[in-house]
Amino acid sequence: MAPLRWGIVSAGKISHDFATAVATWPKEDHKVVAVGARKLQDAKKFAKVHDIPKTYEGYTEMAKDPEIDVVYIGSVNPTHYDIGIMMLNRGKHVLCEKPLCMNEGQAKRLIAHAEQKKLFLMEAIWSRFFPSYIHLKKQLDAGVLGDVKEVNVTFGFYLSDVDRLRMKGLGGGTILDLGVYTIQVSLWAFRDAPVKIVAKGQLNEEGVDMEVEAELHFPNGGIAKMKTSALRKLENDAVIKGTKGNITLHDFWCPVSLTDVDGSVKKYPLPKAPHTFIFQNSCGLRYESEEVRHCISEGRLQSASVPHSESLLIARIQDEIRKQIGVQFPEDEKFKV
């Protein structure tokens, strides 16, 4: 089989980590063939570091490139929808950084468009492809935890001066940036949609959330308790509590270790990569890229681990939390569900 040919949208930090992680796979399986950025010099600099043959200024010409099979969208949140639509229109499969879109209305339209074009689309919830998450799923499937009754998860760093997080125009706030992780791990554990959501939050002068506490109440009586913060570092673990025992994912969004039901610690080290990563455990981005390759080679339009229905549910939960704490984006008026 020919290698999967990637185009990278945006030459920022997460794109650097993604390209570096993809390079840990054999060249026969994955090849980054192009990078686009708003400024050509940024794309050229990126291409030099990652040994990428083609560079584009902007994304329109890149979308027309017949030698790209799939694009990784690593641009800022408010651009995901438009770039996603443009790439799908040109026959490209899409792996889009989380959040998939700014709200459920946009996500619904983007997913419908991908389905209509019969192209693969996945929100890049990389966490779910880590061996730790796969082990947790096996334990849940086997009934080792009994009935899941509680998930306790916190995710916080000092991020209040980071533009993409603090600025409304960049689709900021902790719910879209960090909350997608706390929500997805709760859904991974409970395997159901919440019946009630209760949230409170603290907003900055831009009107985006800097800290949020939320509870997701599930049909079985279980509760996921989540906290996100851009003002302080939190524990950043996820504890899944069942009637028969607990499992803890350490650094839950990119866990290379977990504490199992029996108290043993399981470790899943990441391989060496050609460049230094910017973010923690970013080598784990390799797992989601391989999932994309498998799905596309098998002709699947979505991943069983991050299906379209789950991305819509996550967007719906984010919308409800934002509504309760008073965070609104221009897209909310324009793209109603």
mmCIF file of C-alpha atoms in Angstrom:
data_model
loop_
_atom_site.group_PDB
_atom_site.id
_atom_site.type_symbol
_atom_site.label_atom_id
_atom_site.label_comp_id
_atom_site.label_asym_id
_atom_site.label_seq_id
_atom_site.Cartn_x
_atom_site.Cartn_y
_atom_site.Cartn_z
ATOM 1 C CA MET A 1 0.000 0.000 0.000
ATOM 2 C CA ALA A 2 1.211 3.524 -0.806
ATOM 3 C CA PRO A 3 1.965 5.817 2.128
ATOM 4 C CA LEU A 4 -0.744 8.159 3.410
ATOM 5 C CA ARG A 5 0.208 11.627 2.140
ATOM 6 C CA TRP A 6 -0.378 14.415 4.660
ATOM 7 C CA GLY A 7 -0.797 18.138 4.184
ATOM 8 C CA ILE A 8 -0.351 20.298 7.294
ATOM 9 C CA VAL A 9 -2.593 23.334 7.745
ATOM 10 C CA SER A 10 -0.823 26.037 9.811
ATOM 11 C CA ALA A 11 2.828 26.020 10.834
ATOM 12 C CA GLY A 12 2.251 26.585 14.571
ATOM 13 C CA LYS A 13 3.399 24.680 17.638
ATOM 14 C CA ILE A 14 0.872 21.843 17.577
ATOM 15 C CA SER A 15 1.559 21.297 13.861
ATOM 16 C CA HIS A 16 5.275 21.033 14.658
ATOM 17 C CA ASP A 17 4.533 18.347 17.228
ATOM 18 C CA PHE A 18 2.159 16.515 14.895
ATOM 19 C CA ALA A 19 4.679 16.450 12.009
ATOM 20 C CA THR A 20 7.394 15.262 14.423
ATOM 21 C CA ALA A 21 5.133 12.488 15.751
ATOM 22 C CA VAL A 22 4.159 11.340 12.242
ATOM 23 C CA ALA A 23 7.878 11.058 11.425
ATOM 24 C CA THR A 24 8.174 8.249 14.007
ATOM 25 C CA TRP A 25 6.258 5.946 11.608
ATOM 26 C CA PRO A 26 7.933 4.249 8.624
ATOM 27 C CA LYS A 27 8.008 6.364 5.428
ATOM 28 C CA GLU A 28 6.102 3.574 3.655
ATOM 29 C CA ASP A 29 3.103 4.281 5.928
ATOM 30 C CA HIS A 30 3.046 8.068 6.417
ATOM 31 C CA LYS A 31 4.543 10.959 4.496
ATOM 32 C CA VAL A 32 4.104 14.692 5.111
ATOM 33 C CA VAL A 33 4.186 16.158 1.586
ATOM 34 C CA ALA A 34 3.043 19.773 2.071
ATOM 35 C CA VAL A 35 2.589 22.536 4.615
ATOM 36 C CA GLY A 36 0.559 25.732 4.335
ATOM 37 C CA ALA A 37 0.671 28.835 6.519
ATOM 38 C CA ARG A 38 -0.760 32.346 6.338
ATOM 39 C CA LYS A 39 2.794 33.641 5.738
ATOM 40 C CA LEU A 40 4.873 31.772 3.180
ATOM 41 C CA GLN A 41 8.069 32.331 5.185
ATOM 42 C CA ASP A 42 6.516 30.431 8.131
ATOM 43 C CA ALA A 43 5.627 27.521 5.875
ATOM 44 C CA LYS A 44 9.165 27.506 4.397
ATOM 45 C CA LYS A 45 10.784 27.542 7.826
ATOM 46 C CA PHE A 46 8.522 24.672 8.951
ATOM 47 C CA ALA A 47 9.226 22.707 5.755
ATOM 48 C CA LYS A 48 12.979 23.051 6.276
ATOM 49 C CA VAL A 49 12.798 21.668 9.812
ATOM 50 C CA HIS A 50 10.554 18.756 8.822
ATOM 51 C CA ASP A 51 11.988 18.086 5.360
ATOM 52 C CA ILE A 52 8.648 18.710 3.610
ATOM 53 C CA PRO A 53 8.847 19.124 -0.192
ATOM 54 C CA LYS A 54 6.017 21.614 -0.787
ATOM 55 C CA THR A 55 4.984 24.906 0.826
ATOM 56 C CA TYR A 56 1.901 27.055 0.345
ATOM 57 C CA GLU A 57 0.921 30.579 1.317
ATOM 58 C CA GLY A 58 -2.596 30.220 2.660
ATOM 59 C CA TYR A 59 -4.659 27.093 2.120
ATOM 60 C CA THR A 60 -6.586 27.576 -1.141
ATOM 61 C CA GLU A 61 -3.828 26.323 -3.461
ATOM 62 C CA MET A 62 -2.926 23.592 -1.008
ATOM 63 C CA ALA A 63 -6.511 22.324 -1.132
ATOM 64 C CA LYS A 64 -6.123 21.871 -4.910
ATOM 65 C CA ASP A 65 -2.934 19.777 -4.598
ATOM 66 C CA PRO A 66 -3.769 16.300 -5.973
ATOM 67 C CA GLU A 67 -0.823 14.729 -4.137
ATOM 68 C CA ILE A 68 -2.356 15.312 -0.685
ATOM 69 C CA ASP A 69 -4.663 12.548 0.633
ATOM 70 C CA VAL A 70 -5.483 13.980 4.044
ATOM 71 C CA VAL A 71 -4.986 17.281 5.857
ATOM 72 C CA TYR A 72 -4.226 17.910 9.496
ATOM 73 C CA ILE A 73 -5.851 21.192 10.563
ATOM 74 C CA GLY A 74 -3.789 22.770 13.342
ATOM 75 C CA SER A 75 -4.973 26.366 12.904
ATOM 76 C CA VAL A 76 -6.856 28.491 15.482
ATOM 77 C CA ASN A 77 -10.367 27.383 16.530
ATOM 78 C CA PRO A 78 -12.522 29.868 14.553
ATOM 79 C CA THR A 79 -10.901 28.774 11.248
ATOM 80 C CA HIS A 80 -11.587 25.022 11.584
ATOM 81 C CA TYR A 81 -15.021 25.106 9.960
ATOM 82 C CA ASP A 82 -14.132 27.126 6.836
ATOM 83 C CA ILE A 83 -10.853 25.313 6.214
ATOM 84 C CA GLY A 84 -12.529 21.946 6.829
ATOM 85 C CA ILE A 85 -15.267 22.712 4.278
ATOM 86 C CA MET A 86 -12.691 23.930 1.730
ATOM 87 C CA MET A 87 -10.568 20.779 2.079
ATOM 88 C CA LEU A 88 -13.583 18.463 1.830
ATOM 89 C CA ASN A 89 -14.726 20.329 -1.284
ATOM 90 C CA ARG A 90 -11.389 19.469 -2.863
ATOM 91 C CA GLY A 91 -11.624 15.771 -1.999
ATOM 92 C CA LYS A 92 -9.318 15.763 1.017
ATOM 93 C CA HIS A 93 -9.860 13.626 4.101
ATOM 94 C CA VAL A 94 -9.647 15.702 7.298
ATOM 95 C CA LEU A 95 -8.145 15.300 10.765
ATOM 96 C CA CYS A 96 -9.077 18.500 12.609
ATOM 97 C CA GLU A 97 -7.618 19.655 15.917
ATOM 98 C CA LYS A 98 -10.076 19.900 18.764
ATOM 99 C CA PRO A 99 -12.501 21.514 19.174
ATOM 100 C CA LEU A 100 -13.820 20.270 15.824
ATOM 101 C CA CYS A 101 -15.730 23.560 15.434
ATOM 102 C CA MET A 102 -16.807 26.525 17.548
ATOM 103 C CA ASN A 103 -20.207 25.013 18.376
ATOM 104 C CA GLU A 104 -22.609 22.173 17.612
ATOM 105 C CA GLY A 105 -24.230 24.041 14.720
ATOM 106 C CA GLN A 106 -20.930 24.278 12.850
ATOM 107 C CA ALA A 107 -19.906 20.735 13.766
ATOM 108 C CA LYS A 108 -23.209 19.368 12.440
ATOM 109 C CA ARG A 109 -22.738 21.106 9.091
ATOM 110 C CA LEU A 110 -19.093 20.057 8.749
ATOM 111 C CA ILE A 111 -19.896 16.410 9.538
ATOM 112 C CA ALA A 112 -22.868 16.391 7.139
ATOM 113 C CA HIS A 113 -20.593 17.811 4.435
ATOM 114 C CA ALA A 114 -17.955 15.110 4.986
ATOM 115 C CA GLU A 115 -20.621 12.402 4.863
ATOM 116 C CA GLN A 116 -22.093 13.840 1.680
ATOM 117 C CA LYS A 117 -18.623 13.936 0.074
ATOM 118 C CA LYS A 118 -17.917 10.395 1.357
ATOM 119 C CA LEU A 119 -14.679 11.545 2.967
ATOM 120 C CA PHE A 120 -13.095 10.678 6.300
ATOM 121 C CA LEU A 121 -13.389 13.309 9.048
ATOM 122 C CA MET A 122 -12.224 13.051 12.639
ATOM 123 C CA GLU A 123 -11.835 15.447 15.537
ATOM 124 C CA ALA A 124 -8.278 15.039 16.792
ATOM 125 C CA ILE A 125 -9.048 13.710 20.272
ATOM 126 C CA TRP A 126 -5.632 12.061 20.422
ATOM 127 C CA SER A 127 -6.065 10.910 24.031
ATOM 128 C CA ARG A 128 -8.335 8.036 23.014
ATOM 129 C CA PHE A 129 -5.615 6.316 20.986
ATOM 130 C CA PHE A 130 -3.073 6.130 23.804
ATOM 131 C CA PRO A 131 -2.505 2.570 25.089
ATOM 132 C CA SER A 132 -3.722 3.775 28.541
ATOM 133 C CA TYR A 133 -7.179 4.621 27.139
ATOM 134 C CA ILE A 134 -7.322 1.332 25.264
ATOM 135 C CA HIS A 135 -6.471 -0.517 28.496
ATOM 136 C CA LEU A 136 -9.133 1.449 30.417
ATOM 137 C CA LYS A 137 -11.703 0.505 27.769
ATOM 138 C CA LYS A 138 -10.747 -3.181 28.051
ATOM 139 C CA GLN A 139 -11.170 -3.047 31.837
ATOM 140 C CA LEU A 140 -14.562 -1.329 31.465
ATOM 141 C CA ASP A 141 -15.655 -3.877 28.821
ATOM 142 C CA ALA A 142 -14.639 -6.738 31.106
ATOM 143 C CA GLY A 143 -16.661 -5.266 34.002
ATOM 144 C CA VAL A 144 -13.582 -5.036 36.216
ATOM 145 C CA LEU A 145 -14.697 -1.657 37.632
ATOM 146 C CA GLY A 146 -18.334 -2.674 37.996
ATOM 147 C CA ASP A 147 -20.747 0.215 37.332
ATOM 148 C CA VAL A 148 -19.026 3.556 36.810
ATOM 149 C CA LYS A 149 -20.364 5.963 39.407
ATOM 150 C CA GLU A 150 -17.969 8.891 39.316
ATOM 151 C CA VAL A 151 -15.286 10.527 37.213
ATOM 152 C CA ASN A 152 -13.113 13.167 38.855
ATOM 153 C CA VAL A 153 -11.006 15.079 36.390
ATOM 154 C CA THR A 154 -9.102 18.366 36.527
ATOM 155 C CA PHE A 155 -7.134 20.106 33.798
ATOM 156 C CA GLY A 156 -5.326 23.346 34.471
ATOM 157 C CA PHE A 157 -2.161 25.278 33.635
ATOM 158 C CA TYR A 158 -1.014 28.908 33.803
ATOM 159 C CA LEU A 159 -2.381 29.936 30.414
ATOM 160 C CA SER A 160 -4.155 33.226 31.088
ATOM 161 C CA ASP A 161 -1.604 35.209 29.029
ATOM 162 C CA VAL A 162 -1.703 32.814 26.051
ATOM 163 C CA ASP A 163 -3.505 34.571 23.174
ATOM 164 C CA ARG A 164 -5.346 31.558 21.783
ATOM 165 C CA LEU A 165 -6.813 30.976 25.228
ATOM 166 C CA ARG A 166 -7.555 34.479 26.474
ATOM 167 C CA MET A 167 -8.868 36.142 23.304
ATOM 168 C CA LYS A 168 -12.457 35.859 22.185
ATOM 169 C CA GLY A 169 -11.477 36.496 18.545
ATOM 170 C CA LEU A 170 -9.282 33.377 18.603
ATOM 171 C CA GLY A 171 -12.063 31.238 20.058
ATOM 172 C CA GLY A 172 -10.525 31.300 23.514
ATOM 173 C CA GLY A 173 -11.579 29.968 26.900
ATOM 174 C CA THR A 174 -10.812 26.801 28.823
ATOM 175 C CA ILE A 175 -13.962 24.939 27.780
ATOM 176 C CA LEU A 176 -12.984 24.774 24.101
ATOM 177 C CA ASP A 177 -9.277 24.324 24.825
ATOM 178 C CA LEU A 178 -9.155 22.075 27.900
ATOM 179 C CA GLY A 179 -12.787 21.142 28.518
ATOM 180 C CA VAL A 180 -12.956 19.006 25.401
ATOM 181 C CA TYR A 181 -10.533 16.646 27.197
ATOM 182 C CA THR A 182 -12.360 16.514 30.507
ATOM 183 C CA ILE A 183 -15.661 15.938 28.665
ATOM 184 C CA GLN A 184 -14.300 13.211 26.400
ATOM 185 C CA VAL A 185 -12.755 11.189 29.250
ATOM 186 C CA SER A 186 -16.073 11.390 31.127
ATOM 187 C CA LEU A 187 -17.931 10.085 28.070
ATOM 188 C CA TRP A 188 -15.278 7.367 27.532
ATOM 189 C CA ALA A 189 -16.005 6.123 31.057
ATOM 190 C CA PHE A 190 -19.806 6.515 31.225
ATOM 191 C CA ARG A 191 -20.587 5.609 27.579
ATOM 192 C CA ASP A 192 -23.751 7.653 27.625
ATOM 193 C CA ALA A 193 -24.979 11.198 27.163
ATOM 194 C CA PRO A 194 -25.467 13.267 30.311
ATOM 195 C CA VAL A 195 -29.058 14.038 31.307
ATOM 196 C CA LYS A 196 -28.130 17.157 33.266
ATOM 197 C CA ILE A 197 -25.275 19.647 33.200
ATOM 198 C CA VAL A 198 -24.477 22.121 35.984
ATOM 199 C CA ALA A 199 -21.688 24.653 35.461
ATOM 200 C CA LYS A 200 -20.176 27.789 36.963
ATOM 201 C CA GLY A 201 -17.233 29.777 35.703
ATOM 202 C CA GLN A 202 -14.995 32.804 35.906
ATOM 203 C CA LEU A 203 -14.602 34.996 32.806
ATOM 204 C CA ASN A 204 -11.847 37.426 31.811
ATOM 205 C CA GLU A 205 -12.313 40.951 30.433
ATOM 206 C CA GLU A 206 -12.716 39.493 26.921
ATOM 207 C CA GLY A 207 -15.707 37.484 28.103
ATOM 208 C CA VAL A 208 -14.146 34.028 27.812
ATOM 209 C CA ASP A 209 -13.807 31.498 30.619
ATOM 210 C CA MET A 210 -10.579 31.275 32.560
ATOM 211 C CA GLU A 211 -11.846 28.725 35.066
ATOM 212 C CA VAL A 212 -14.852 26.395 35.000
ATOM 213 C CA GLU A 213 -16.350 23.814 37.330
ATOM 214 C CA ALA A 214 -18.975 21.529 35.840
ATOM 215 C CA GLU A 215 -20.910 18.402 36.711
ATOM 216 C CA LEU A 216 -22.275 16.015 34.111
ATOM 217 C CA HIS A 217 -25.071 13.848 35.511
ATOM 218 C CA PHE A 218 -25.598 10.504 33.756
ATOM 219 C CA PRO A 219 -28.685 8.252 33.454
ATOM 220 C CA ASN A 220 -27.226 5.621 35.835
ATOM 221 C CA GLY A 221 -27.002 8.219 38.627
ATOM 222 C CA GLY A 222 -23.278 8.691 38.085
ATOM 223 C CA ILE A 223 -21.586 12.098 38.015
ATOM 224 C CA ALA A 224 -18.530 13.412 36.215
ATOM 225 C CA LYS A 225 -16.950 16.275 38.173
ATOM 226 C CA MET A 226 -14.735 18.439 35.987
ATOM 227 C CA LYS A 227 -12.589 21.491 36.564
ATOM 228 C CA THR A 228 -10.651 23.473 33.955
ATOM 229 C CA SER A 229 -8.349 26.394 34.686
ATOM 230 C CA ALA A 230 -6.044 28.802 32.863
ATOM 231 C CA LEU A 231 -5.153 30.453 36.172
ATOM 232 C CA ARG A 232 -3.381 27.613 37.988
ATOM 233 C CA LYS A 233 -1.877 24.177 37.566
ATOM 234 C CA LEU A 234 -4.263 21.452 38.708
ATOM 235 C CA GLU A 235 -3.727 17.737 39.407
ATOM 236 C CA ASN A 236 -4.493 16.878 35.763
ATOM 237 C CA ASP A 237 -5.452 13.274 36.521
ATOM 238 C CA ALA A 238 -8.698 11.481 35.752
ATOM 239 C CA VAL A 239 -10.017 9.077 38.384
ATOM 240 C CA ILE A 240 -12.691 6.669 37.127
ATOM 241 C CA LYS A 241 -14.567 5.221 40.105
ATOM 242 C CA GLY A 242 -16.697 2.127 39.774
ATOM 243 C CA THR A 243 -18.624 -0.035 42.243
ATOM 244 C CA LYS A 244 -15.732 -2.555 42.198
ATOM 245 C CA GLY A 245 -12.706 -0.259 42.059
ATOM 246 C CA ASN A 246 -10.910 2.707 40.510
ATOM 247 C CA ILE A 247 -8.523 3.440 37.660
ATOM 248 C CA THR A 248 -6.460 6.627 37.533
ATOM 249 C CA LEU A 249 -5.082 8.053 34.281
ATOM 250 C CA HIS A 250 -2.043 10.195 35.138
ATOM 251 C CA ASP A 251 -1.734 13.332 32.960
ATOM 252 C CA PHE A 252 -5.029 12.054 31.645
ATOM 253 C CA TRP A 253 -5.064 13.892 28.308
ATOM 254 C CA CYS A 254 -1.804 12.207 27.215
ATOM 255 C CA PRO A 255 -1.254 9.428 29.768
ATOM 256 C CA VAL A 256 1.846 7.269 29.517
ATOM 257 C CA SER A 257 0.980 5.637 32.842
ATOM 258 C CA LEU A 258 -2.088 4.599 34.816
ATOM 259 C CA THR A 259 -2.853 3.089 38.200
ATOM 260 C CA ASP A 260 -4.971 0.002 37.604
ATOM 261 C CA VAL A 261 -7.789 -1.473 39.711
ATOM 262 C CA ASP A 262 -5.332 -3.699 41.609
ATOM 263 C CA GLY A 263 -3.087 -0.730 42.461
ATOM 264 C CA SER A 264 -0.371 -1.675 39.961
ATOM 265 C CA VAL A 265 1.094 1.095 37.802
ATOM 266 C CA LYS A 266 1.204 0.355 34.078
ATOM 267 C CA LYS A 267 3.624 2.341 31.913
ATOM 268 C CA TYR A 268 3.520 2.881 28.161
ATOM 269 C CA PRO A 269 6.679 4.752 27.109
ATOM 270 C CA LEU A 270 6.730 6.740 23.871
ATOM 271 C CA PRO A 271 9.363 6.167 21.169
ATOM 272 C CA LYS A 272 12.210 8.518 20.239
ATOM 273 C CA ALA A 273 11.441 11.184 17.649
ATOM 274 C CA PRO A 274 13.582 13.216 15.200
ATOM 275 C CA HIS A 275 12.897 16.598 16.877
ATOM 276 C CA THR A 276 12.120 17.981 20.311
ATOM 277 C CA PHE A 277 8.417 18.337 21.111
ATOM 278 C CA ILE A 278 6.884 21.586 22.363
ATOM 279 C CA PHE A 279 4.010 20.083 24.357
ATOM 280 C CA GLN A 280 3.948 17.224 26.849
ATOM 281 C CA ASN A 281 3.982 13.662 25.475
ATOM 282 C CA SER A 282 3.222 14.965 21.977
ATOM 283 C CA CYS A 283 4.870 11.910 20.483
ATOM 284 C CA GLY A 284 1.512 10.301 21.326
ATOM 285 C CA LEU A 285 0.007 12.193 18.382
ATOM 286 C CA ARG A 286 1.449 9.326 16.335
ATOM 287 C CA TYR A 287 -1.365 7.050 17.546
ATOM 288 C CA GLU A 288 -4.157 9.175 16.067
ATOM 289 C CA SER A 289 -2.313 9.527 12.744
ATOM 290 C CA GLU A 290 -2.119 5.739 12.492
ATOM 291 C CA GLU A 291 -5.840 5.453 13.277
ATOM 292 C CA VAL A 292 -6.523 7.843 10.383
ATOM 293 C CA ARG A 293 -4.397 5.670 8.065
ATOM 294 C CA HIS A 294 -6.246 2.505 9.102
ATOM 295 C CA CYS A 295 -9.667 4.086 8.662
ATOM 296 C CA ILE A 296 -8.879 5.555 5.246
ATOM 297 C CA SER A 297 -7.278 2.326 3.993
ATOM 298 C CA GLU A 298 -10.388 0.409 5.079
ATOM 299 C CA GLY A 299 -12.725 2.945 3.461
ATOM 300 C CA ARG A 300 -14.237 4.056 6.775
ATOM 301 C CA LEU A 301 -15.566 7.618 6.990
ATOM 302 C CA GLN A 302 -15.241 7.879 10.772
ATOM 303 C CA SER A 303 -13.304 6.336 13.636
ATOM 304 C CA ALA A 304 -15.059 4.021 16.087
ATOM 305 C CA SER A 305 -13.093 5.702 18.906
ATOM 306 C CA VAL A 306 -14.054 9.288 17.998
ATOM 307 C CA PRO A 307 -17.241 8.844 15.946
ATOM 308 C CA HIS A 308 -19.111 11.833 14.544
ATOM 309 C CA SER A 309 -21.899 11.295 17.084
ATOM 310 C CA GLU A 310 -19.376 11.758 19.909
ATOM 311 C CA SER A 311 -17.958 14.977 18.440
ATOM 312 C CA LEU A 312 -21.518 16.340 18.204
ATOM 313 C CA LEU A 313 -22.231 15.325 21.798
ATOM 314 C CA ILE A 314 -19.013 16.978 23.027
ATOM 315 C CA ALA A 315 -19.934 20.169 21.115
ATOM 316 C CA ARG A 316 -23.451 20.101 22.613
ATOM 317 C CA ILE A 317 -22.038 19.770 26.149
ATOM 318 C CA GLN A 318 -19.538 22.593 25.516
ATOM 319 C CA ASP A 319 -22.352 24.802 24.176
ATOM 320 C CA GLU A 320 -24.469 24.145 27.278
ATOM 321 C CA ILE A 321 -21.587 24.863 29.672
ATOM 322 C CA ARG A 322 -20.777 28.102 27.817
ATOM 323 C CA LYS A 323 -24.449 29.089 27.921
ATOM 324 C CA GLN A 324 -24.617 28.544 31.678
ATOM 325 C CA ILE A 325 -21.490 30.590 32.397
ATOM 326 C CA GLY A 326 -22.247 33.326 29.832
ATOM 327 C CA VAL A 327 -19.633 32.801 27.107
ATOM 328 C CA GLN A 328 -20.875 33.638 23.622
ATOM 329 C CA PHE A 329 -19.132 33.640 20.261
ATOM 330 C CA PRO A 330 -20.292 35.305 17.007
ATOM 331 C CA GLU A 331 -20.662 31.792 15.534
ATOM 332 C CA ASP A 332 -23.410 30.974 18.053
ATOM 333 C CA GLU A 333 -25.811 33.386 16.336
ATOM 334 C CA LYS A 334 -24.748 32.469 12.816
ATOM 335 C CA PHE A 335 -24.677 28.665 13.167
ATOM 336 C CA LYS A 336 -27.680 27.586 15.159
ATOM 337 C CA VAL A 337 -28.359 23.881 15.608
#
